[in-house]
Coordinates of C-alpha atoms and ligand atoms in Angstrom, one line a residue:
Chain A
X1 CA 17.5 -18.8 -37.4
X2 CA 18.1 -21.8 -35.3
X3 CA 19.4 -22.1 -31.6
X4 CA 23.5 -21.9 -31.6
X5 CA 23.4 -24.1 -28.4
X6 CA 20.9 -26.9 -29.4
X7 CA 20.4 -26.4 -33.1
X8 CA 16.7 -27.1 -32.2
X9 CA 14.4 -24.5 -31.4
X10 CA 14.2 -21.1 -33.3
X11 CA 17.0 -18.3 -31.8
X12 CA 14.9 -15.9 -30.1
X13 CA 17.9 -14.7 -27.6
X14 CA 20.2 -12.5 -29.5
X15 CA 23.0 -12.0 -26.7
X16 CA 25.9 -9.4 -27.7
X17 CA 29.0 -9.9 -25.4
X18 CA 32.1 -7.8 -25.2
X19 CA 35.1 -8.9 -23.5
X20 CA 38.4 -6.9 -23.8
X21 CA 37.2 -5.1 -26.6
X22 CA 36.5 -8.4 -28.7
X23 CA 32.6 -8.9 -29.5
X24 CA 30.5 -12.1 -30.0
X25 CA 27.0 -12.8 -31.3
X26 CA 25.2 -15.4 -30.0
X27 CA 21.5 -16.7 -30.9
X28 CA 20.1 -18.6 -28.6
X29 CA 16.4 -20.2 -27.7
X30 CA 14.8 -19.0 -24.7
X31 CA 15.7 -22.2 -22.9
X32 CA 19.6 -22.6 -23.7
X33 CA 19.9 -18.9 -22.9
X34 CA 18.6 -19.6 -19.5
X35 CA 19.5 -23.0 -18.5
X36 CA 23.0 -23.7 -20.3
X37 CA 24.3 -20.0 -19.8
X38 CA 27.1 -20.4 -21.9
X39 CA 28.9 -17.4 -21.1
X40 CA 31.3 -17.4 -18.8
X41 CA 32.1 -13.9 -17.1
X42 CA 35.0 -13.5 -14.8
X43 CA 32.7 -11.4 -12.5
X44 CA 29.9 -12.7 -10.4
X45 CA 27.4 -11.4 -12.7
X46 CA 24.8 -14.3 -14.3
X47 CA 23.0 -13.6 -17.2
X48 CA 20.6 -16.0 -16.0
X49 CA 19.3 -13.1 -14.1
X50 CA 19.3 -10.7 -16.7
X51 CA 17.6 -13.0 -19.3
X52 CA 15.3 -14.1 -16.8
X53 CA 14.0 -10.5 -15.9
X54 CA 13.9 -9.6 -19.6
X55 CA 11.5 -12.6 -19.9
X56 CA 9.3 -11.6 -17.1
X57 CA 8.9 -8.5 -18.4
X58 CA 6.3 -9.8 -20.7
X59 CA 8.1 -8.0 -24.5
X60 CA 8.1 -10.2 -27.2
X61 CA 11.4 -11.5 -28.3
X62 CA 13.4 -11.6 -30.0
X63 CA 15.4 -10.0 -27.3
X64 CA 18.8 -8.2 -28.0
X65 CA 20.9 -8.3 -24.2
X66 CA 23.5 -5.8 -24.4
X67 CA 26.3 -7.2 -21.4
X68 CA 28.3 -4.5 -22.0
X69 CA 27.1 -1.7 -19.7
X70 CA 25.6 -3.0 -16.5
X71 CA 24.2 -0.1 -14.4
X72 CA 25.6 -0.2 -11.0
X73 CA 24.3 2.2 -8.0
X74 CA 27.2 3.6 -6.1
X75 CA 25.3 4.1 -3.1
X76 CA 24.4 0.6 -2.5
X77 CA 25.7 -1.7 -4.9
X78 CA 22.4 -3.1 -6.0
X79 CA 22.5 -3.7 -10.1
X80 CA 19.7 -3.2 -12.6
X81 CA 19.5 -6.8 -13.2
X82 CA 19.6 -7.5 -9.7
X83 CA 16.7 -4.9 -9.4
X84 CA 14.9 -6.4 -12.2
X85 CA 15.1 -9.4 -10.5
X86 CA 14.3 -8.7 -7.0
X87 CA 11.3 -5.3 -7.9
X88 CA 13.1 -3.5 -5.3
X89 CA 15.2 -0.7 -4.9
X90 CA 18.4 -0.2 -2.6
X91 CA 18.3 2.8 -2.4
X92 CA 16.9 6.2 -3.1
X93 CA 20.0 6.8 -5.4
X94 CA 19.4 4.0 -7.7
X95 CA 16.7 5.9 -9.1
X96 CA 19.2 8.3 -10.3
X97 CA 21.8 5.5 -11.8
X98 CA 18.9 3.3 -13.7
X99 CA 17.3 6.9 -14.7
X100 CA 15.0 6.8 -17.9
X101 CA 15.2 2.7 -18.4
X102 CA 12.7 2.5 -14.9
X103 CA 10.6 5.1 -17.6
X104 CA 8.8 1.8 -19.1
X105 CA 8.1 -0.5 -15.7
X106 CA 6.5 2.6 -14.1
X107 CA 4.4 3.3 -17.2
X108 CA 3.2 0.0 -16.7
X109 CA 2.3 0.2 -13.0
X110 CA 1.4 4.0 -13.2
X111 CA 0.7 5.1 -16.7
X112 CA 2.3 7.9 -15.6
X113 CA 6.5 8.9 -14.9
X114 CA 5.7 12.0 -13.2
X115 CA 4.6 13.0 -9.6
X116 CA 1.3 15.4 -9.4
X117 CA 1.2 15.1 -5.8
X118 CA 2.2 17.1 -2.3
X119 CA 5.3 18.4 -1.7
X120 CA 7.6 18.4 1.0
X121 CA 7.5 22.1 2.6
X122 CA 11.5 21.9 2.1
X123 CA 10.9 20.9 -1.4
X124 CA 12.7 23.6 -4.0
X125 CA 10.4 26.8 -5.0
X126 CA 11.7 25.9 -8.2
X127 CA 9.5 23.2 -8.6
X128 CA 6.2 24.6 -6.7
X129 CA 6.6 27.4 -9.5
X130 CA 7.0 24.9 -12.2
X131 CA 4.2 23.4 -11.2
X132 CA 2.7 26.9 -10.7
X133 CA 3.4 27.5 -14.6
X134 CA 1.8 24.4 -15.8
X135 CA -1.6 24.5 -14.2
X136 CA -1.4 28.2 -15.4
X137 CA -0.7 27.1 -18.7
X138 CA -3.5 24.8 -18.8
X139 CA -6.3 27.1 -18.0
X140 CA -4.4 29.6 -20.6
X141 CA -5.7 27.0 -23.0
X142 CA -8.9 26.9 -22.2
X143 CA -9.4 30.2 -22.2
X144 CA -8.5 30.1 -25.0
X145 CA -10.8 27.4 -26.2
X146 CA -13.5 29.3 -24.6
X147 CA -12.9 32.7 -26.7
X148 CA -12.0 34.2 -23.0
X149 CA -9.4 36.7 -24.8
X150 CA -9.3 39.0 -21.9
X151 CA -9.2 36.7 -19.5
X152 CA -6.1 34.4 -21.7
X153 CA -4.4 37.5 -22.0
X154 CA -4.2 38.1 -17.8
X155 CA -3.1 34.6 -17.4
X156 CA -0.4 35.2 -20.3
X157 CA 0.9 38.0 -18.6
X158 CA 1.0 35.7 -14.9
X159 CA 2.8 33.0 -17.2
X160 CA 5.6 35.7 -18.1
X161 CA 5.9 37.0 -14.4
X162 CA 6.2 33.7 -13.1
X163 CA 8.8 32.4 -16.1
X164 CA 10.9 35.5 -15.6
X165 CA 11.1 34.5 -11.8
X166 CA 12.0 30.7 -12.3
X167 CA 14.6 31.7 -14.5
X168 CA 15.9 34.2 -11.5
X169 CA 15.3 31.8 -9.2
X170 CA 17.4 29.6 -12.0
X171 CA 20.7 31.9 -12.0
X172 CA 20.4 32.0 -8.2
X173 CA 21.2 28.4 -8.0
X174 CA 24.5 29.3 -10.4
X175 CA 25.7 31.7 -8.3
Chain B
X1 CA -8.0 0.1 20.7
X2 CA -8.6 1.8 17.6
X3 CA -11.3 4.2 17.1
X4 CA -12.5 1.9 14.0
X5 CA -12.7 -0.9 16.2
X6 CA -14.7 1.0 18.9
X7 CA -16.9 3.8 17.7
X8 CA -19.3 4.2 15.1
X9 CA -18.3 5.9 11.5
X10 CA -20.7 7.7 7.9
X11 CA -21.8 4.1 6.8
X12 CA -20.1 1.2 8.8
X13 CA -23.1 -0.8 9.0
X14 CA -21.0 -1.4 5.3
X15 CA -17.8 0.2 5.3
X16 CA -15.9 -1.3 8.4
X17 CA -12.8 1.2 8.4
X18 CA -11.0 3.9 6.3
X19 CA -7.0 4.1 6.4
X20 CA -4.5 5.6 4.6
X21 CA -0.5 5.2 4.7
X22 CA 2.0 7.1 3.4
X23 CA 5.6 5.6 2.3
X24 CA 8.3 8.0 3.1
X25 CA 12.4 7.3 3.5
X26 CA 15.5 9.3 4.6
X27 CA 17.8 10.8 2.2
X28 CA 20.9 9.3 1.7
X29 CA 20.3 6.3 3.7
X30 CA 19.9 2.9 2.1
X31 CA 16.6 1.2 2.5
X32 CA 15.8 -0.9 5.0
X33 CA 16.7 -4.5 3.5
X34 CA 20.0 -3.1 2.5
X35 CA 20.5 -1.7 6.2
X36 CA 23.1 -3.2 8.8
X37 CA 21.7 -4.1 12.4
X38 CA 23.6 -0.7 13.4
X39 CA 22.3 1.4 11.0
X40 CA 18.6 0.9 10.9
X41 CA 19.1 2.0 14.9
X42 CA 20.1 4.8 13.5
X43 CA 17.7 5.3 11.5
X44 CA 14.5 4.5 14.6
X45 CA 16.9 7.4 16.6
X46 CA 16.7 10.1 13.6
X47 CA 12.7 10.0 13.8
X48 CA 12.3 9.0 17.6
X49 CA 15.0 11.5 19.5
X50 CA 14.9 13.1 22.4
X51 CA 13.1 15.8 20.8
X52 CA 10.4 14.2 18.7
X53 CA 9.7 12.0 22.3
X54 CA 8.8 15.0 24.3
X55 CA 6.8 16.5 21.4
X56 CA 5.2 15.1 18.2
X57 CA 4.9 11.8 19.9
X58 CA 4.5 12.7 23.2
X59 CA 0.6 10.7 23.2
X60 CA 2.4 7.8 21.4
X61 CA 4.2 4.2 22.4
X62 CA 6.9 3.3 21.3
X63 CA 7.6 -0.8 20.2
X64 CA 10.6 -2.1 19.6
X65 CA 10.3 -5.2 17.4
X66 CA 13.3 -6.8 18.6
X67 CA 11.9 -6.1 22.5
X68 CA 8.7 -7.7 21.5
X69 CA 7.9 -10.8 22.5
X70 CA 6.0 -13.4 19.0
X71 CA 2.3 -13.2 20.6
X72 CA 2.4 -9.3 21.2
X73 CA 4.2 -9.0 17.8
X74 CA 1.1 -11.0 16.3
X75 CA -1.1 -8.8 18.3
X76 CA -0.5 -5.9 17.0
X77 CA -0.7 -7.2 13.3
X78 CA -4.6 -8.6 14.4
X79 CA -5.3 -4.5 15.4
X80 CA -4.3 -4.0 11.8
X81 CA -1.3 -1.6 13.4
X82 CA 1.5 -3.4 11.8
X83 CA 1.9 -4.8 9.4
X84 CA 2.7 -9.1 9.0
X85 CA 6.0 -7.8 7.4
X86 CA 7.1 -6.0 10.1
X87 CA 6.2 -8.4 12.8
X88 CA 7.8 -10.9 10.5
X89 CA 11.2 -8.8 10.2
X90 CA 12.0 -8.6 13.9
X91 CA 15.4 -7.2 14.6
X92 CA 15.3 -3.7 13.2
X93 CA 12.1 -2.9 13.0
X94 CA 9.8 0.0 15.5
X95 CA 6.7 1.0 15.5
X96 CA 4.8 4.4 17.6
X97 CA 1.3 4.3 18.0
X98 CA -0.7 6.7 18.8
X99 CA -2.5 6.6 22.4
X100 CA -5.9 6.2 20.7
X101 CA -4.6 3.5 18.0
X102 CA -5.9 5.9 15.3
X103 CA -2.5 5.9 14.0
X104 CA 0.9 4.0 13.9
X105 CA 4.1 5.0 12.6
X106 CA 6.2 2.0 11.1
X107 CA 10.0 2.1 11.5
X108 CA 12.3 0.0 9.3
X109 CA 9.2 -1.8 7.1
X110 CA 10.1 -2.1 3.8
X111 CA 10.3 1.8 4.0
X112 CA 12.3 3.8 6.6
X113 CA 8.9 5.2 7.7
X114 CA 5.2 4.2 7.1
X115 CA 2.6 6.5 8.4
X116 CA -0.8 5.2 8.7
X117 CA -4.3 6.4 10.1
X118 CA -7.7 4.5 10.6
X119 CA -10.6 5.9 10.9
X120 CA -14.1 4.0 11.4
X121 CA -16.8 4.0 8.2
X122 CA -16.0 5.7 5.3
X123 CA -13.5 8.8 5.9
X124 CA -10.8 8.2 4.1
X125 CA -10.6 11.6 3.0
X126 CA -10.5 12.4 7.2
X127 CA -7.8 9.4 7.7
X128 CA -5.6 11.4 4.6
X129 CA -5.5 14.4 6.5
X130 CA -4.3 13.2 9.8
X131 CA -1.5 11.3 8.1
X132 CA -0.5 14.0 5.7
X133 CA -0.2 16.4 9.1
X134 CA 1.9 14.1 10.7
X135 CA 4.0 13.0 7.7
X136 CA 4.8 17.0 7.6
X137 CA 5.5 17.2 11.6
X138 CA 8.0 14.2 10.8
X139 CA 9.2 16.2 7.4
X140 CA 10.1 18.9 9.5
X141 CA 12.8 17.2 11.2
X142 CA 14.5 14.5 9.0
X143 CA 15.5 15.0 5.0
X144 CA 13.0 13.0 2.9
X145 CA 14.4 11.1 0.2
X146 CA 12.3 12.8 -2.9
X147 CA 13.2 13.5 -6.4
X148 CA 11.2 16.8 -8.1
X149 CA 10.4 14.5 -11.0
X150 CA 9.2 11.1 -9.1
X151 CA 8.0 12.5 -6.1
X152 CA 8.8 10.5 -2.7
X153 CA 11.2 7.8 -3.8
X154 CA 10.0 4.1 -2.0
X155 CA 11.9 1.0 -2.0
X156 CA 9.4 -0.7 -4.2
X157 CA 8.1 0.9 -7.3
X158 CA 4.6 0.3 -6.9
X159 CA 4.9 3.2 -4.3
X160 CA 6.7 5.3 -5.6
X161 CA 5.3 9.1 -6.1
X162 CA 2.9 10.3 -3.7
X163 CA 3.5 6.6 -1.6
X164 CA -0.1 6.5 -0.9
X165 CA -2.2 3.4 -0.3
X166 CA -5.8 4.5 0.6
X167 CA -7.5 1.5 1.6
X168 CA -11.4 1.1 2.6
X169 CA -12.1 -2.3 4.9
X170 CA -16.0 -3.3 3.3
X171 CA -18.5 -5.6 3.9
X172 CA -20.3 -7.4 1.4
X173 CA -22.9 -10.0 2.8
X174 CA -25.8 -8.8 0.5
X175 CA -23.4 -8.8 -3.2
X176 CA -22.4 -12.5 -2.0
X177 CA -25.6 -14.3 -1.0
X178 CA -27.0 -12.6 -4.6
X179 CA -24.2 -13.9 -6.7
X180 CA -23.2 -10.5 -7.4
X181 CA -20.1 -9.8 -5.8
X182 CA -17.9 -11.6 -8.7
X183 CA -19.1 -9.0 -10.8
X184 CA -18.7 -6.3 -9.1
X185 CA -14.9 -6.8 -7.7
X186 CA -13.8 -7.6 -11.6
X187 CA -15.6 -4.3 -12.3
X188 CA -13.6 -2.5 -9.7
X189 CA -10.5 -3.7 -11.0
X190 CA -10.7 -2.4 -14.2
X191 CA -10.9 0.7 -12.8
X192 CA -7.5 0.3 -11.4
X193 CA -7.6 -0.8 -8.1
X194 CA -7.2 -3.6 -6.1
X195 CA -9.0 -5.8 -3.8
X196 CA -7.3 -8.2 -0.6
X197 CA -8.9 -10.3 1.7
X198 CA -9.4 -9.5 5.4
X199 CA -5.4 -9.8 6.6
X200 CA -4.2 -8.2 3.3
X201 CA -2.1 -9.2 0.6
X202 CA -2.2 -12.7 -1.1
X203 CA -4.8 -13.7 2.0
X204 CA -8.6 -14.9 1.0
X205 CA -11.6 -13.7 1.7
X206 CA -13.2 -14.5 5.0
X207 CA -16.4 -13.2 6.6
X208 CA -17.6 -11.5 3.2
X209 CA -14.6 -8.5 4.1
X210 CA -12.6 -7.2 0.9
X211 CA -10.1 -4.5 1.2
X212 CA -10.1 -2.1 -1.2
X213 CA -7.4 0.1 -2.3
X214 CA -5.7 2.2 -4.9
X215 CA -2.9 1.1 -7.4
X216 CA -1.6 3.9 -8.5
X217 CA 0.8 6.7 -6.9
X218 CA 2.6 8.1 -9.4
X219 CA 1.0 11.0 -11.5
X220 CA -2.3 11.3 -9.6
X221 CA -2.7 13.3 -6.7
X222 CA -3.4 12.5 -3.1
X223 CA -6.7 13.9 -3.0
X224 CA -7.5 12.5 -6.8
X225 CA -6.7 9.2 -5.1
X226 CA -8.7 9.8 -2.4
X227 CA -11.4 11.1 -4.1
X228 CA -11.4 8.3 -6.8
X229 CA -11.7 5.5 -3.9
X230 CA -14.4 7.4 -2.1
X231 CA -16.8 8.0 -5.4
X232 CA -16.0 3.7 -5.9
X233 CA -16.8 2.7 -2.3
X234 CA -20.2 4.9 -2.6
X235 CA -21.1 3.2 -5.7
X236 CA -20.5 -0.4 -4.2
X237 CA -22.1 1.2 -0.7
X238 CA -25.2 1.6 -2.7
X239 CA -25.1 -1.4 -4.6
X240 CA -24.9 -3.0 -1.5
X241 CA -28.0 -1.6 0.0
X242 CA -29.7 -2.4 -3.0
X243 CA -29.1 -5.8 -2.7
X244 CA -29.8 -6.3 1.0
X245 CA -32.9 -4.8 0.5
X246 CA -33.6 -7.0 -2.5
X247 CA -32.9 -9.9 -0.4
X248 CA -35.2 -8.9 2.3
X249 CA -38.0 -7.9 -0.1
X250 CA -37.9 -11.7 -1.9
X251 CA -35.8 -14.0 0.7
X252 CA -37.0 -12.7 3.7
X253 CA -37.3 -16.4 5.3
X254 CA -33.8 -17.4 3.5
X255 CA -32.3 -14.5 4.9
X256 CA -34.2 -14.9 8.6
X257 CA -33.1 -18.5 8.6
X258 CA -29.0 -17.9 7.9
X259 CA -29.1 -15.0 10.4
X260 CA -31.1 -17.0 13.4
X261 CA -29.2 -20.8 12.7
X262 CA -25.8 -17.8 12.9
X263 CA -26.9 -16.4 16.0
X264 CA -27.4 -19.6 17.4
X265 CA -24.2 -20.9 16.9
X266 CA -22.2 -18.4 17.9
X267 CA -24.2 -17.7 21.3
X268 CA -24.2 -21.8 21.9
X269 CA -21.0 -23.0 20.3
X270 CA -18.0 -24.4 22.8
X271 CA -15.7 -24.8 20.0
X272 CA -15.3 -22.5 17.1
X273 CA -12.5 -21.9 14.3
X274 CA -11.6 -18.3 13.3
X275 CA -12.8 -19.0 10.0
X276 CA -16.3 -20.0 11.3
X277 CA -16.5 -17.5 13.5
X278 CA -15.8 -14.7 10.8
X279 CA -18.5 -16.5 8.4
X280 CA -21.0 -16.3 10.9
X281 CA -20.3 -12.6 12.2
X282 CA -21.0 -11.8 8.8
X283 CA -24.5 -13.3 8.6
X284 CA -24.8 -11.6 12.3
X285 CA -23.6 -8.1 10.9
X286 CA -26.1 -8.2 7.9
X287 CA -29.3 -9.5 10.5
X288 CA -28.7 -6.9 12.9
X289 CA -28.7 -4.2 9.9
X290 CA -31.8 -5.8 8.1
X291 CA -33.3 -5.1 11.9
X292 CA -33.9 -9.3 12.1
X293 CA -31.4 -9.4 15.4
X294 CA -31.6 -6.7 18.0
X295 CA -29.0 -4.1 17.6
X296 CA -25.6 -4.8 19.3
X297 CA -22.6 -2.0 19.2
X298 CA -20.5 -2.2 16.8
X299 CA -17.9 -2.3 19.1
X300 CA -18.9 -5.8 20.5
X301 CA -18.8 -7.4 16.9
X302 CA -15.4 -5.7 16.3
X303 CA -14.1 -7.1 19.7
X304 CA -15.1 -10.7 18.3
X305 CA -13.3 -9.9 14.4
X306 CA -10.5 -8.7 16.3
X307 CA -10.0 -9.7 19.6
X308 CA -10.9 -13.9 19.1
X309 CA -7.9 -13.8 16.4
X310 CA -5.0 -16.7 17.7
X311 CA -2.4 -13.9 19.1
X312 CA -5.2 -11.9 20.9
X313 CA -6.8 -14.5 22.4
X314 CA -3.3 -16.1 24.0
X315 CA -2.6 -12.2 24.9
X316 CA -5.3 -12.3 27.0
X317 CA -5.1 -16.3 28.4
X318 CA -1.0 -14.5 29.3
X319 CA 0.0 -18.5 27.6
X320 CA 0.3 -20.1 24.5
X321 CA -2.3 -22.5 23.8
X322 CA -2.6 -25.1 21.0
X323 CA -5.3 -25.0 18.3
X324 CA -8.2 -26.8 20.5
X325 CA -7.8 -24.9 23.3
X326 CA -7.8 -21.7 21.3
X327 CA -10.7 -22.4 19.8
X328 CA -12.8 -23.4 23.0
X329 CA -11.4 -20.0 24.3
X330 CA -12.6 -18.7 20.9
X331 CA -16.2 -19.9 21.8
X332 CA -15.9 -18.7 25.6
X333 CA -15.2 -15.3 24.7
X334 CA -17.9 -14.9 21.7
X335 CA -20.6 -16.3 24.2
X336 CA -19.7 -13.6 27.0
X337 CA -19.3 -10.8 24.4
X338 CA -23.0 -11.9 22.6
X339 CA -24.7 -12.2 25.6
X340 CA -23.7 -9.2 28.2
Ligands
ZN401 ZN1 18.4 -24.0 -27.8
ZN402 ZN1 21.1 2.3 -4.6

């Protein structure tokens, strides 16, 4: 398919508006989709940022750009293109409104989307016995590995104890 | 001044210093680029109170960036106890250091708080520990902004996690005069860490100095971080040896001849550059190791990476003085320190 906007170079911007519930396609290159921004938006949101981002993000196209829901921290304002655009947070709350979408950029700086490391004293026991029951679960597996029955067996029963108190420590937090 | 600057450390005929710094932030307070003027004093009077004055930080000083005059801003960031960003970002930002310059507690960085602890040679394990005690004195009295899933939350994601950037400050004459050194840094960042020149980020390398640091915070451990960095530096430690000796072994009159025409230079010179300086510190660093110079404290070659820097040296003239007249200073004060 061929750019909408200059009928020239292949459509590899498929942007997707919605405005008072009416939708439209467009297909645009890379280039019109940044430079001519054809879309006008009554707020002062550019999709020049949000393209541009998307392009730095270094996936291949093409590239579908939903404008319909743009993720906005109530804490500080700052939005996920804005974020995208800038690499910095506002806030600590923005890590709750972007949630699972930041999943991919910090696989790509950290191969990894959860922290292993120390914990504030104040930190929940909930979590230092979740973490408890992991590393316990992992050495249940070598045990097992290793033919260690009795020793799998202890740890199985340590598992159970420590479950049985996450899950009181669990209805606690109900109350 | 700094312990790393005066005293001797486990292998800093090599490894010049050992830091660590921990990114930490308030809950339920913006970050700091998103702060007003008013709030981000708010924030410096949470962690410095009347309280915290008279007790955790009782042995520290406390600098406000907006009370600080450009050359003592500058200073601070030649000691390596702020960093360019925060001298850069004057109005709301603080810093406490510690009496012995071992540590310094940013205020209003890019992060509400920055903890960071040098140590001389390589003990970076040693610089994690007094950081992670303090980080928990501070943690006792203010809410830290941390999620059970990411760990500390940071305004940039690069830190998010454990916000820990252990960094060893190492010096490489031998790996460079053997055309090894390209080598070796691409090796080391394949393993996933990085490498800045002497003043940090985006800066080249001067003086044959490379930082080197970790890249990851989130889903390793501190003390897997810490550990990771310590088995690298060893490696390159060794590697480094190994070529110095090389070089002594089959270059001896090469090596003699940089190390001498250096020493004579900087103990003659009436006009030096930084950059020259640094470059021929280096060749003095490696003679005096390969036993070629006699041996001078570490202390006095730290003076002259540190202390000859632009800021320092108008610190101590109490003016500001153009490039010339810096660098005849320059000269002045690498004669006396070389020769007392
Ligand atoms: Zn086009
Ligand atoms: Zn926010």
């Amino acid at each position: 398919m061929q750019c909408e906007e200059c009928g020239k170079k292949p459509a590899t911007v498929h942007i997707i508006k919605i405005e008072n519930g009416a939708k439209t396609d467009m297909h645009l290159c890379e280039q019109c989709a940044i430079e001519k921004n054809p879309i006008n938006l009554k707020a002062n949101f550019s999709v020049q940022d949000l393209v541009a981002g998307l392009l730095k993000s270094g996936n291949k196209g093409p590239f579908k750009v939903d404008i319909v829901h743009e993720a906005k921290c109530n804490v500080c304002g700052l939005t996920y293109s804005k974020f995208k655009a800038a690499g910095k947070f506002g806030c600590s709350n923005c890590y709750k409104v972007f949630g699972d979408r930041l999943n991919p950029l910090f696989k790509k700086l950290h191969g990894n989307i959860i922290h292993t490391g120390k914990l504030p004293n104040k930190a929940g026991s909930k979590i230092k016995l979740v973490r408890e029951i992991e590393k316990l679960k992992q050495e249940l597996n070598t045990a097992v590995m290793n033919e260690e029955y009795e020793k799998a067996a202890d740890i199985r029963d340590k598992v159970r104890e420590l479950n049985s108190m996450e899950q009181e420590e669990h209805n606690g937090q109900l109350d | 001044m700094g312990s790393w600057i005066k005293d001797d450390g486990p292998n800093n005929n090599i490894v010049l210093s050992s830091r660590v710094r921990l990114a930490r932030n308030l809950s339920n307070v913006p970050f700091p680029a998103m702060l007003t003027k008013e709030s981000s004093s708010d924030v410096i009077e949470k962690i410095y109170d009347e309280e915290m004055r008279n007790g955790v930080f009782k042995e520290y000083k406390f600098y406000n960036m907006q009370d600080t005059g450009f050359v003592d801003r500058y200073a601070l960031v030649e000691r390596h106890l702020i960093s360019p960003n925060l001298a850069a970002q004057n109005s709301i930002g603080a810093v406490l250091i510690s009496n012995d310059e071992d540590v310094s507690i940013m205020l209003n960085e890019e992060d509400h708080i920055r903890i960071q602890a040098v140590l001389p040679g390589l003990q970076i394990k040693e610089a994690w520990n007094i950081a992670s005690s303090i980080d928990d004195k501070i943690e006792s009295k203010v809410d830290y902004a941390f999620d059970d899933r990411l760990g500390y939350l940071t305004s940039c994601p690069t830190n998010v996690g454990t916000g820990i950037r252990a960094s060893v400050m190492i010096h490489l004459p031998g790996l460079n005069l053997s055309s090894n050194i390209n080598k070796i840094l691409q090796a080391v960042m394949q393993v996933g860490l990085t490498i800045r020149g002497f003043y940090g980020e985006g800066t080249e390398f001067i003086g044959n100095i490379f930082q080197i640091s970790n890249q990851i915070t989130l889903g390793r451990s501190e003390e897997e971080t810490v550990d990771n960095l310590t088995g690298i530096t060893e490696q390159i430690l060794n590697k480094e040896k190994e070529a110095r000796g090389l070089l002594f072994d089959n270059n001896r009159i090469m090596l003699e001849d940089k190390v001498w025409r250096a020493w004579g230079l900087m103990t003659n010179a009436r006009s030096i550059s930084g950059q020259e300086s640094m470059k021929l510190l280096s060749e003095i660093r490696l003679g005096i190791d390969m036993g070629i110079l006699k041996r001078i404290p570490v202390s006095v070659l730290n003076k002259i990476m540190v202390d000859t820097n632009n800021a320092s040296l108008q610190k101590s003239a109490a003016k500001e003085l153009n490039t010339p007249e810096r660098d005849i200073l320059r000269a002045e004060e690498i004669r006396k320190l070389l020769m007392q």
